[in-house]
XYZ file of C-alpha atoms in Angstrom:
716
model
C -43.913 -68.564 -74.015
C -47.157 -68.027 -71.668
C -47.536 -64.831 -70.851
C -46.215 -63.571 -67.338
C -48.707 -61.152 -64.837
C -47.241 -58.409 -62.550
C -49.501 -57.252 -60.424
C -47.900 -54.362 -58.352
C -50.248 -53.692 -55.406
C -50.095 -50.867 -53.584
C -49.949 -49.978 -49.685
C -53.372 -49.207 -50.123
C -55.351 -52.288 -50.689
C -57.837 -50.414 -53.179
C -55.029 -49.172 -55.554
C -53.952 -51.830 -57.968
C -51.914 -51.045 -61.000
C -51.486 -54.433 -63.410
C -49.139 -54.713 -66.417
C -48.618 -57.898 -68.783
C -45.431 -58.895 -70.202
C -44.395 -61.900 -72.443
C -41.268 -63.587 -70.649
C -38.750 -62.323 -73.354
C -40.131 -58.827 -73.524
C -39.718 -58.495 -69.549
C -36.125 -59.594 -70.312
C -35.214 -57.519 -73.156
C -37.469 -54.386 -72.185
C -36.026 -53.208 -68.648
C -37.380 -49.301 -69.575
C -40.972 -51.109 -69.298
C -40.162 -52.362 -65.735
C -38.354 -49.663 -64.535
C -41.592 -47.522 -65.454
C -43.610 -50.200 -63.572
C -41.563 -50.046 -60.460
C -41.155 -46.415 -60.320
C -45.307 -46.428 -60.107
C -45.348 -48.630 -57.318
C -42.363 -47.127 -55.573
C -44.067 -43.167 -55.989
C -47.014 -44.457 -54.186
C -45.005 -45.304 -50.899
C -44.647 -42.796 -48.705
C -42.289 -44.438 -46.506
C -39.729 -43.626 -48.885
C -38.410 -40.204 -47.973
C -35.227 -39.551 -50.227
C -33.831 -40.676 -53.551
C -31.160 -42.616 -51.971
C -33.321 -44.887 -50.081
C -35.650 -45.097 -53.444
C -32.700 -45.966 -55.471
C -31.880 -48.734 -52.883
C -35.344 -50.350 -52.509
C -35.467 -50.241 -56.553
C -32.010 -51.799 -57.560
C -32.863 -54.632 -54.778
C -36.321 -55.241 -56.121
C -34.974 -55.321 -59.991
C -32.185 -57.977 -59.166
C -34.616 -60.094 -57.131
C -37.337 -60.243 -59.845
C -35.045 -60.668 -62.641
C -33.503 -63.718 -61.127
C -37.039 -65.039 -60.584
C -37.622 -64.825 -64.159
C -34.482 -66.346 -65.069
C -35.139 -69.163 -63.022
C -38.443 -70.147 -64.965
C -40.802 -68.670 -62.982
C -41.931 -66.412 -65.964
C -45.468 -67.930 -66.236
C -46.451 -67.777 -62.156
C -48.383 -64.723 -61.123
C -46.584 -62.879 -59.003
C -48.211 -60.403 -56.180
C -46.370 -57.859 -54.364
C -47.583 -59.010 -50.913
C -45.364 -59.262 -47.656
C -44.746 -62.769 -48.554
C -43.347 -62.257 -51.858
C -41.118 -59.053 -51.181
C -37.654 -59.512 -51.001
C -35.702 -59.661 -47.502
C -34.127 -56.648 -48.377
C -37.604 -54.793 -48.456
C -39.009 -56.422 -45.458
C -35.782 -55.358 -43.762
C -35.917 -52.296 -44.798
C -40.160 -51.587 -43.971
C -39.642 -53.270 -40.522
C -36.919 -50.489 -40.067
C -38.952 -48.109 -41.434
C -41.494 -48.611 -38.915
C -39.680 -48.886 -36.466
C -37.963 -45.418 -37.087
C -41.191 -44.063 -36.972
C -42.640 -45.570 -33.937
C -39.933 -44.688 -31.984
C -39.545 -40.972 -32.832
C -40.832 -38.348 -35.167
C -39.509 -35.275 -36.301
C -40.958 -32.040 -35.196
C -40.166 -29.894 -38.008
C -41.538 -32.404 -40.238
C -45.356 -31.728 -38.523
C -45.556 -28.071 -39.718
C -43.939 -28.686 -43.194
C -45.472 -32.004 -44.357
C -47.700 -29.760 -47.013
C -48.092 -32.381 -49.781
C -48.526 -35.329 -47.569
C -52.039 -35.683 -45.978
C -52.037 -38.895 -43.732
C -56.341 -38.742 -43.170
C -57.314 -40.919 -46.496
C -59.225 -38.283 -48.631
C -61.282 -41.490 -50.594
C -62.646 -42.459 -47.089
C -64.018 -38.924 -46.644
C -65.213 -38.877 -50.360
C -67.143 -42.374 -49.754
C -68.611 -41.235 -46.263
C -70.325 -38.345 -48.349
C -71.481 -40.641 -51.011
C -72.807 -43.183 -48.808
C -74.390 -40.599 -45.714
C -77.116 -39.959 -47.288
C -78.465 -43.684 -47.705
C -80.145 -43.753 -44.292
C -82.918 -41.570 -44.099
C -83.501 -39.690 -40.827
C -85.406 -40.859 -38.090
C -89.068 -39.144 -38.215
C -88.919 -37.768 -34.686
C -85.817 -35.887 -35.761
C -87.351 -34.233 -38.931
C -90.188 -33.503 -36.315
C -88.006 -32.011 -33.778
C -86.333 -30.126 -36.933
C -89.702 -28.705 -38.366
C -90.661 -27.752 -34.827
C -87.141 -26.123 -34.362
C -87.531 -24.387 -38.051
C -91.208 -22.968 -36.912
C -89.836 -21.590 -33.315
C -87.387 -19.806 -35.181
C -89.631 -18.310 -37.870
C -91.620 -16.649 -34.788
C -88.558 -15.297 -32.908
C -86.910 -13.821 -35.849
C -90.718 -12.002 -36.649
C -90.812 -10.954 -32.859
C -87.375 -9.736 -33.172
C -88.151 -7.812 -36.576
C -90.889 -6.112 -34.862
C -89.295 -4.567 -32.266
C -86.117 -3.769 -34.232
C -88.131 -1.754 -36.887
C -89.216 0.440 -34.034
C -85.657 1.450 -32.624
C -84.961 1.819 -36.557
C -87.516 4.418 -37.285
C -87.040 5.963 -33.791
C -83.334 6.257 -34.737
C -83.710 7.734 -38.081
C -86.797 10.533 -36.858
C -83.786 11.497 -34.524
C -81.387 11.725 -37.143
C -83.136 13.985 -38.903
C -83.470 16.762 -36.902
C -86.240 19.708 -36.582
C -87.643 18.980 -40.270
C -89.298 15.619 -39.196
C -90.479 17.034 -36.066
C -91.938 20.039 -38.148
C -93.470 17.672 -40.645
C -95.385 15.679 -37.617
C -96.320 19.025 -36.129
C -97.811 20.196 -39.656
C -99.353 16.755 -40.432
C -100.757 15.460 -36.773
C -102.045 11.776 -38.529
C -98.302 11.456 -39.590
C -97.614 8.871 -36.527
C -94.689 6.680 -35.923
C -94.552 3.083 -35.265
C -95.759 1.729 -31.926
C -94.054 1.522 -28.914
C -93.338 -2.204 -28.115
C -94.390 -2.769 -24.528
C -92.084 -4.333 -21.528
C -93.079 -7.788 -21.843
C -91.873 -8.087 -25.613
C -88.397 -6.199 -24.874
C -87.660 -8.864 -22.600
C -88.649 -11.691 -24.523
C -87.055 -10.372 -27.350
C -83.786 -10.054 -25.012
C -83.738 -13.902 -23.937
C -84.950 -15.055 -27.708
C -81.642 -13.387 -28.950
C -79.574 -13.892 -26.148
C -80.497 -17.226 -24.546
C -80.444 -17.221 -20.636
C -77.336 -19.183 -19.311
C -79.491 -22.040 -17.632
C -81.626 -22.814 -20.638
C -78.521 -23.104 -22.761
C -78.366 -26.569 -24.418
C -75.549 -28.889 -23.566
C -74.619 -31.816 -25.854
C -73.325 -35.186 -24.189
C -71.963 -37.797 -26.104
C -71.122 -41.369 -24.485
C -68.602 -43.290 -26.611
C -68.751 -46.654 -26.089
C -66.646 -49.965 -27.216
C -69.090 -50.446 -30.469
C -71.278 -47.453 -30.511
C -72.032 -43.853 -28.950
C -75.188 -42.024 -27.601
C -75.925 -38.723 -27.738
C -78.594 -36.552 -25.537
C -78.895 -33.250 -24.283
C -79.653 -31.417 -20.836
C -79.877 -28.023 -19.468
C -76.704 -25.833 -18.529
C -77.921 -25.920 -15.230
C -77.557 -29.576 -14.832
C -74.388 -29.604 -16.443
C -72.631 -30.743 -13.574
C -74.751 -34.338 -13.093
C -73.030 -35.153 -16.337
C -69.614 -35.732 -15.262
C -70.725 -36.800 -11.748
C -72.625 -39.764 -13.270
C -70.688 -41.076 -16.154
C -70.983 -44.781 -16.376
C -68.315 -47.240 -15.985
C -68.796 -48.830 -19.590
C -68.491 -45.968 -21.203
C -64.790 -45.518 -22.365
C -65.034 -41.200 -22.901
C -68.277 -38.958 -22.102
C -67.675 -35.621 -24.242
C -69.610 -32.749 -22.866
C -70.013 -29.446 -24.936
C -71.462 -26.507 -23.857
C -71.828 -23.391 -26.243
C -70.183 -21.098 -23.987
C -67.664 -18.176 -24.137
C -64.952 -17.037 -22.224
C -66.412 -15.249 -19.310
C -67.902 -15.515 -15.465
C -69.855 -18.727 -16.577
C -67.167 -20.161 -18.598
C -64.738 -20.058 -15.626
C -66.950 -21.145 -12.776
C -68.274 -24.573 -15.086
C -64.247 -25.068 -15.802
C -63.470 -25.243 -12.346
C -66.104 -27.212 -11.338
C -65.330 -29.666 -13.812
C -61.670 -29.677 -12.598
C -62.588 -29.881 -8.578
C -62.970 -33.661 -8.034
C -61.131 -35.552 -10.511
C -57.515 -35.266 -11.432
C -56.729 -34.157 -14.865
C -55.731 -35.790 -17.588
C -52.207 -36.511 -18.922
C -50.798 -32.765 -19.451
C -50.088 -30.929 -22.372
C -47.419 -28.800 -21.620
C -46.227 -27.449 -25.005
C -49.649 -26.710 -26.853
C -51.054 -25.232 -23.504
C -50.204 -21.918 -21.986
C -47.284 -21.516 -19.555
C -49.036 -23.027 -16.343
C -51.807 -24.428 -18.058
C -52.265 -27.797 -19.016
C -55.300 -27.204 -21.559
C -55.413 -26.694 -24.815
C -56.991 -23.996 -26.428
C -57.419 -23.043 -30.301
C -59.069 -20.402 -32.564
C -62.487 -21.827 -34.185
C -63.595 -19.951 -37.798
C -67.003 -20.397 -38.797
C -69.489 -18.824 -40.801
C -72.427 -16.086 -39.706
C -75.139 -14.133 -41.102
C -74.494 -11.139 -41.177
C -78.035 -10.236 -40.494
C -78.418 -12.341 -37.416
C -74.986 -10.423 -36.217
C -76.554 -7.166 -36.752
C -80.124 -7.956 -34.971
C -77.521 -9.223 -31.910
C -75.940 -5.624 -31.745
C -79.122 -3.750 -32.139
C -80.698 -5.645 -29.640
C -77.778 -5.398 -27.101
C -77.607 -1.382 -28.003
C -81.281 -0.476 -28.372
C -82.541 -2.691 -25.538
C -80.069 -2.560 -23.009
C -80.660 1.205 -22.609
C -84.107 0.579 -21.296
C -83.536 0.492 -17.359
C -86.887 -1.044 -16.573
C -86.073 -4.235 -19.004
C -82.554 -4.532 -17.953
C -84.332 -4.693 -13.949
C -86.731 -7.554 -15.166
C -84.015 -9.358 -17.070
C -81.112 -9.466 -13.788
C -81.278 -12.624 -12.194
C -82.635 -14.201 -14.980
C -79.975 -16.448 -16.133
C -79.921 -18.529 -12.843
C -83.418 -17.944 -11.076
C -83.797 -18.227 -7.253
C -85.294 -22.279 -7.772
C -82.253 -23.779 -9.652
C -79.897 -21.661 -7.310
C -81.571 -23.762 -4.269
C -80.689 -26.829 -6.125
C -77.373 -28.314 -4.171
C -75.492 -28.863 -7.579
C -76.499 -25.715 -9.137
C -76.076 -23.663 -6.070
C -72.348 -24.444 -6.018
C -71.740 -23.053 -9.750
C -73.674 -20.020 -8.199
C -71.524 -19.594 -5.356
C -68.430 -20.014 -7.619
C -69.888 -17.427 -9.689
C -70.590 -14.942 -7.480
C -66.916 -15.244 -5.415
C -65.392 -14.952 -9.117
C -67.735 -11.742 -9.758
C -66.283 -10.338 -6.562
C -62.814 -11.323 -7.293
C -62.692 -9.567 -10.948
C -64.693 -6.692 -9.909
C -67.343 -6.930 -12.768
C -70.924 -7.210 -13.320
C -73.037 -10.598 -13.682
C -76.444 -8.740 -14.756
C -78.036 -10.386 -18.206
C -76.541 -7.902 -20.202
C -72.798 -8.842 -19.161
C -73.245 -12.253 -19.344
C -74.801 -12.236 -22.378
C -71.607 -10.180 -24.186
C -69.907 -13.663 -24.673
C -72.295 -14.558 -27.062
C -71.054 -11.776 -29.619
C -68.291 -13.630 -32.168
C -65.406 -11.478 -33.082
C -64.760 -9.930 -36.691
C -61.898 -10.351 -38.515
C -61.399 -6.696 -38.900
C -61.524 -5.906 -35.340
C -58.360 -7.844 -35.413
C -58.021 -8.952 -31.385
C -56.106 -11.710 -30.371
C -58.085 -14.188 -28.632
C -54.914 -15.435 -27.089
C -54.687 -13.196 -24.160
C -53.361 -13.415 -20.590
C -56.569 -11.785 -19.385
C -59.701 -13.348 -18.160
C -61.951 -11.010 -19.238
C -60.691 -8.405 -22.085
C -63.134 -5.682 -23.097
C -64.039 -5.084 -26.256
C -65.414 -1.578 -27.571
C -68.098 -3.138 -30.150
C -69.639 -0.991 -32.872
C -73.355 -1.289 -33.441
C -72.937 -1.254 -37.364
C -70.868 -4.171 -38.555
C -67.792 -3.083 -40.779
C -68.094 -4.406 -44.331
C -67.263 -7.877 -45.049
C -64.550 -8.848 -47.897
C -65.972 -11.945 -47.993
C -69.590 -10.818 -48.679
C -68.132 -9.733 -52.110
C -68.255 -12.968 -53.437
C -71.634 -14.100 -54.898
C -72.010 -17.281 -53.154
C -71.355 -15.966 -49.551
C -73.697 -12.663 -50.244
C -74.666 -11.907 -46.444
C -72.064 -14.350 -44.811
C -69.292 -13.396 -42.510
C -66.266 -15.295 -41.469
C -66.002 -14.642 -37.562
C -64.127 -15.768 -34.675
C -64.194 -17.849 -31.614
C -62.236 -19.414 -28.865
C -62.745 -23.127 -28.458
C -61.312 -25.010 -25.134
C -61.134 -28.090 -24.107
C -60.711 -29.735 -20.390
C -59.903 -33.553 -19.484
C -59.918 -35.665 -16.797
C -58.781 -38.903 -15.795
C -61.939 -40.509 -15.637
C -62.198 -39.816 -19.541
C -64.905 -37.101 -19.050
C -63.938 -34.429 -22.014
C -65.405 -30.683 -21.579
C -65.580 -28.451 -24.620
C -67.008 -24.988 -24.701
C -67.384 -22.506 -27.403
C -69.926 -19.908 -28.361
C -69.906 -20.798 -32.037
C -73.224 -22.067 -32.905
C -73.322 -21.731 -36.560
C -71.819 -23.385 -39.816
C -68.400 -25.071 -40.057
C -68.526 -27.238 -43.437
C -69.539 -25.153 -46.670
C -71.755 -26.528 -49.324
C -74.153 -25.199 -51.753
C -76.901 -24.885 -48.926
C -74.810 -22.946 -46.755
C -77.033 -19.753 -46.943
C -80.347 -22.240 -45.952
C -78.594 -23.465 -42.948
C -77.518 -19.862 -41.776
C -81.561 -19.493 -41.513
C -81.828 -22.030 -38.881
C -81.247 -21.472 -34.777
C -77.757 -22.058 -33.406
C -79.357 -24.932 -31.864
C -80.549 -26.697 -35.312
C -77.035 -25.959 -36.494
C -75.547 -27.671 -33.643
C -77.579 -30.627 -34.271
C -76.754 -30.918 -38.232
C -73.977 -33.063 -38.973
C -73.685 -31.459 -42.585
C -73.303 -28.082 -41.197
C -71.957 -28.132 -37.895
C -68.530 -29.815 -36.571
C -69.744 -30.629 -33.278
C -72.807 -32.771 -34.555
C -70.078 -34.358 -37.140
C -68.364 -35.841 -34.503
C -71.096 -36.789 -32.413
C -72.359 -38.748 -34.907
C -69.265 -39.963 -36.590
C -69.005 -42.614 -34.267
C -72.747 -43.734 -33.193
C -72.155 -46.902 -34.989
C -68.518 -48.165 -34.174
C -67.914 -46.563 -31.338
C -64.459 -46.539 -30.148
C -63.802 -49.868 -32.113
C -61.912 -47.725 -34.636
C -59.932 -45.558 -32.005
C -56.111 -45.843 -32.722
C -55.964 -45.535 -28.143
C -59.194 -45.854 -26.334
C -58.130 -42.497 -24.094
C -59.643 -39.045 -23.857
C -56.244 -37.252 -24.882
C -56.452 -39.170 -28.449
C -60.349 -38.392 -28.882
C -59.050 -34.543 -27.961
C -56.508 -34.362 -30.270
C -58.953 -35.991 -33.065
C -61.821 -33.154 -32.273
C -58.827 -30.177 -32.152
C -57.801 -31.126 -35.183
C -61.121 -31.356 -36.888
C -61.906 -27.913 -35.529
C -58.892 -26.364 -36.465
C -59.074 -27.488 -39.894
C -62.425 -26.001 -40.337
C -64.498 -24.508 -42.357
C -63.603 -26.977 -45.508
C -65.734 -27.864 -48.134
C -63.754 -31.629 -47.905
C -66.962 -33.047 -46.199
C -69.058 -32.240 -49.185
C -66.554 -33.438 -51.779
C -65.500 -29.960 -52.257
C -68.831 -29.337 -53.957
C -68.963 -25.155 -53.029
C -66.513 -22.689 -53.115
C -63.731 -22.408 -50.498
C -62.669 -19.645 -48.256
C -59.734 -18.885 -49.729
C -60.960 -19.400 -53.435
C -63.861 -16.855 -52.400
C -61.199 -14.541 -51.046
C -59.026 -14.919 -54.172
C -61.498 -13.752 -56.334
C -62.225 -10.735 -53.963
C -58.541 -9.945 -54.457
C -58.438 -10.173 -58.483
C -61.930 -8.214 -58.374
C -60.148 -5.240 -56.344
C -57.418 -5.575 -58.316
C -59.039 -4.844 -61.572
C -60.754 -1.874 -60.351
C -57.652 -0.638 -59.297
C -57.836 1.175 -63.007
C -61.107 2.685 -62.840
C -61.040 6.413 -63.034
C -61.700 8.709 -60.129
C -64.938 9.431 -59.529
C -66.285 11.478 -56.357
C -67.571 9.038 -53.338
C -66.974 5.927 -55.091
C -63.037 5.971 -54.990
C -63.584 6.580 -51.271
C -65.360 3.336 -50.913
C -63.180 1.687 -52.810
C -59.995 2.631 -50.831
C -62.049 1.675 -47.881
C -62.986 -1.979 -49.030
C -59.217 -2.531 -49.565
C -58.468 -1.524 -46.304
C -60.980 -3.907 -44.903
C -60.177 -6.787 -46.637
C -56.314 -5.916 -45.729
C -57.551 -6.173 -42.138
C -59.297 -9.270 -42.923
C -56.426 -11.274 -44.465
C -54.402 -9.930 -41.972
C -55.946 -11.387 -39.430
C -56.656 -14.407 -41.041
C -52.642 -15.006 -41.910
C -52.090 -14.395 -38.335
C -54.955 -16.874 -37.340
C -53.789 -19.281 -39.520
C -49.835 -18.910 -38.602
C -50.901 -19.516 -34.631
C -53.052 -22.597 -35.607
C -49.414 -24.132 -37.191
C -47.609 -23.138 -34.336
C -50.641 -24.842 -31.740
C -50.440 -27.938 -34.166
C -46.419 -28.006 -33.909
C -46.375 -27.610 -29.816
C -49.476 -30.529 -29.593
C -47.320 -32.685 -31.649
C -44.366 -32.426 -29.283
C -46.964 -33.216 -26.157
C -48.166 -36.353 -28.380
C -44.775 -37.581 -29.397
C -43.916 -37.581 -25.572
C -46.940 -39.367 -24.785
C -46.513 -42.029 -27.463
C -42.868 -42.413 -26.321
C -44.021 -42.920 -22.513
C -46.507 -45.592 -23.532
C -44.104 -47.303 -25.766
C -41.922 -47.337 -22.892
C -44.696 -48.814 -20.466
C -45.774 -51.145 -23.492
C -49.097 -49.623 -23.848
C -50.626 -51.523 -26.630
C -52.744 -49.796 -29.046
C -56.352 -50.427 -29.424
C -56.811 -50.518 -33.640
C -53.350 -50.237 -35.341
C -54.906 -49.487 -38.730
C -56.485 -46.278 -36.863
C -55.731 -42.896 -37.460
C -53.058 -42.012 -34.995
C -52.662 -38.704 -33.291
C -49.371 -37.607 -34.694
C -51.228 -38.517 -38.223
C -54.278 -36.495 -37.306
C -51.974 -33.222 -36.262
C -49.701 -33.753 -39.384
C -52.954 -33.761 -41.281
C -54.437 -30.249 -39.634
C -50.918 -28.946 -39.713
C -50.650 -29.208 -43.456
C -53.914 -27.492 -44.399
C -53.671 -24.834 -41.947
C -49.729 -24.043 -42.961
C -51.159 -24.103 -46.655
C -53.760 -21.627 -46.204
C -51.245 -19.216 -44.054
C -48.789 -19.085 -47.265
C -52.128 -18.447 -49.539
C -53.400 -15.814 -47.212
C -49.993 -14.401 -47.011
C -49.612 -14.496 -50.900
C -53.027 -13.107 -51.308
C -52.354 -9.965 -48.695
C -49.205 -9.443 -50.461
C -50.999 -8.948 -53.830
C -53.554 -7.216 -52.545
C -51.071 -4.815 -50.719
C -49.296 -3.954 -53.934
C -52.726 -3.691 -55.852
C -52.994 -1.151 -53.094
C -49.815 1.135 -53.751
C -50.805 0.993 -57.556
C -53.896 2.589 -56.596
C -52.316 5.194 -54.618
C -49.996 6.294 -57.235
C -52.696 6.114 -59.746
C -54.903 8.357 -57.544
C -52.319 11.116 -56.684
C -51.319 11.241 -60.636
C -55.197 11.990 -61.009
C -54.944 14.445 -58.705
C -52.141 15.879 -59.924
C -54.217 16.191 -63.163
C -57.042 17.756 -61.394
C -54.509 20.172 -59.361
C -53.863 21.375 -62.760
C -56.920 21.770 -64.441
C -58.120 23.348 -61.182
C -55.517 26.143 -61.339
C -56.114 27.025 -64.984
C -59.922 27.422 -63.695
C -58.811 29.437 -60.902
C -57.224 31.814 -62.845
C -59.976 32.204 -65.250
C -62.383 33.018 -62.305
C -59.682 35.621 -60.744
C -59.947 36.946 -64.073
C -63.675 36.981 -64.066
C -63.745 38.401 -60.476
C -61.621 41.270 -60.924
C -63.755 42.281 -63.795
C -66.526 42.288 -61.653
C -65.329 44.221 -58.576
C -64.070 46.844 -61.489
C -67.899 47.152 -62.663
C -70.054 45.880 -60.054
C -69.634 49.209 -57.933
C -70.528 51.351 -61.947
C -73.650 49.291 -62.322
C -74.880 49.934 -58.550
C -74.088 53.583 -58.640
C -75.710 54.322 -62.345
C -79.071 52.037 -61.732
C -79.555 53.805 -58.475
C -78.964 57.373 -59.381
C -81.032 56.971 -62.850
C -84.462 56.099 -60.205
C -86.826 58.625 -59.662
C -86.225 59.790 -56.499
C -89.693 61.046 -55.876
C -91.215 57.953 -55.403
C -92.523 54.730 -57.444
C -94.366 55.926 -60.130
C -97.686 55.237 -60.603
C -98.114 54.477 -56.829
C -98.815 55.917 -53.504
C -95.489 54.229 -52.111
C -92.491 55.961 -51.309
C -88.866 54.929 -52.048
C -88.465 53.303 -48.265
C -91.538 50.991 -49.575
C -89.494 50.011 -51.958
C -85.970 49.126 -50.275
C -88.113 47.243 -47.809
C -89.837 44.905 -49.681
C -86.651 44.554 -52.338
C -84.256 44.729 -49.266
C -86.052 41.816 -47.735
C -86.700 39.412 -50.801
C -82.977 40.180 -51.206
C -81.837 38.936 -47.565
C -84.023 36.142 -47.850
C -82.719 34.699 -51.183
C -79.430 35.266 -49.720
C -80.016 33.171 -46.015
C -81.773 30.488 -47.880
C -78.299 30.224 -50.445
C -75.968 30.566 -47.724
C -78.165 27.665 -45.610
C -78.466 25.458 -48.666
C -74.934 25.573 -49.757
C -73.898 25.033 -46.044
C -76.743 23.100 -44.668
C -74.617 19.812 -43.823
C -72.164 22.121 -41.226
C -75.551 24.005 -40.094
C -77.044 21.125 -38.977
C -74.689 19.091 -37.399
C -73.266 22.254 -35.114
C -76.746 24.290 -34.911
C -79.338 22.066 -35.173
C -78.428 18.152 -34.437
C -78.351 17.360 -30.763
C -76.757 14.356 -30.538
C -75.942 12.299 -27.668
C -72.644 10.970 -27.376
C -72.809 7.284 -27.943
C -72.389 4.799 -24.873
C -69.665 2.718 -25.462
C -70.346 -1.305 -25.095
C -67.978 -3.582 -23.884
C -67.951 -7.384 -23.887
C -66.395 -9.848 -22.142
C -64.516 -12.388 -23.596
């Protein structure tokens, strides 16, 4: 009897499982056939319950045994739609109808094991992305950006070195001033001139009219990307070509006066798109999400130092006022409307529109600050410290010098296919081995690097296909695609998981802290350890809340998408590409990622809090032991003190009355000279010892003249 080949084809064309039987063995060994069918049915995601799985397996088993009994053993049976049993075809049609008609909302937030996004396709893109070399013009542009960024860093470092040296001299107190008086050639760093300070301020906080806005036009078969200045942003949505399906405009702006004015100008002429009533806030039709990304701690510290040191210079501040929107731009009719809206909004909210107030929106939020971005206030005020808090993630060697920060990401869409997104994040979203090298580049260079930025990745992802692979050629579908990709970052999937993920790094940090809780008590070291515990707990708590808010957001977004799909089904609106990623599939994928991250962060936080409680208990026991030891030492010191009190007056009087009262022998000096000399020396020694013993209190209360630090507020 010739062998019968039974090929079991998965729903995915790339997956094929083949098993060879003889006809007699296929009839007499149902166990092998059972295992073979288990492999097939385990690959199908539409069999959600054991009862459904059992019914389908039983129907197929009877059908195949009937075929083998009727003499079809030598044929090649391929599991295609044509050879499936009628029960299988009817069941699959029923499942498809039920899935398209309604989706379970609870499944959006709870589908942790299922991932509608094809990971094999992501890894395939990872392998083939480097096959096409970059354009020489792009390489030349990157080199020019890198050179300019090095010049900017050198100029900023020179100015900050002066202010840091000046601050250290002031902190040194009168000793440094006395040394500079005694050594005239000991001079400090040179004071930068006003032009240098103005240039450093503009390099660190780009004037609003010079910010680069990125525009991507999605056609039917390709996409095109170009850049404009923020002063010309209104012309982008006014001049959208008719052949462009969706025009995506991304402005690197944080929440503030300029952000609100651009948002109102965008929604002024054309009606908004389909509303997202559940995902947005009450009375608001546009979604907003927290965006996590990675930033260099050195750059964050430089931003705070520049803001703290240069903003106190009145002459520089006057020179910077009006630099965001110069007079020649306000004369432009398009830019004039934006300037008028900003002036009206400034008077309404009673806030300043000077250089430093508008530049505040460039500061990201640290996880340790624990401030919620989902606030109803238009301009919440933040009391920002100059010095950065220690970063828990930076303890890990691969993330040394890196800070995980947050920023709001907001989207606005219109009926004409225009999509506006705004966020101040201009750093790294995708993690790989070159992350430290990426963070050394400028923000503009990172936003154009698809290996680092989610904005660049999405703008270049469809440059060869356009909207051809979109499930629906609508601005709402692309906005869901954008929000799910932004909400899932930062991750390592784009680069084949070649680097340590964020939660893996935090897990290593927590394990290290748990191991250090058994260290012996040391002065200052234990205090630093407790501070690290507390700071890590604050970051994990904020990260857990952020992930939970994202999971809740995607659940609400899924409700809006399901409602829109039901409306499209009722109106018989056809889809563009049935095989493309659906909006509800993207939402499930993103929700599964953030839900899993929230659970993992919650577990890490629980482990850390338990370890911190153990640390406190051990330190309490050590303090009790030290207290017992100190009590024994105090009793011994009390004994010696009593003996000293008894014999010290006797020693003094015997020494005093045993002296020659006629003066100092063999000298012309009297007894008064002896007391003047020895008494002065003794008094000087006592004063010096007292000053050395209480030097910190003396310097802080008497000699130091510290002015109170001016609080810095930011507008989010």
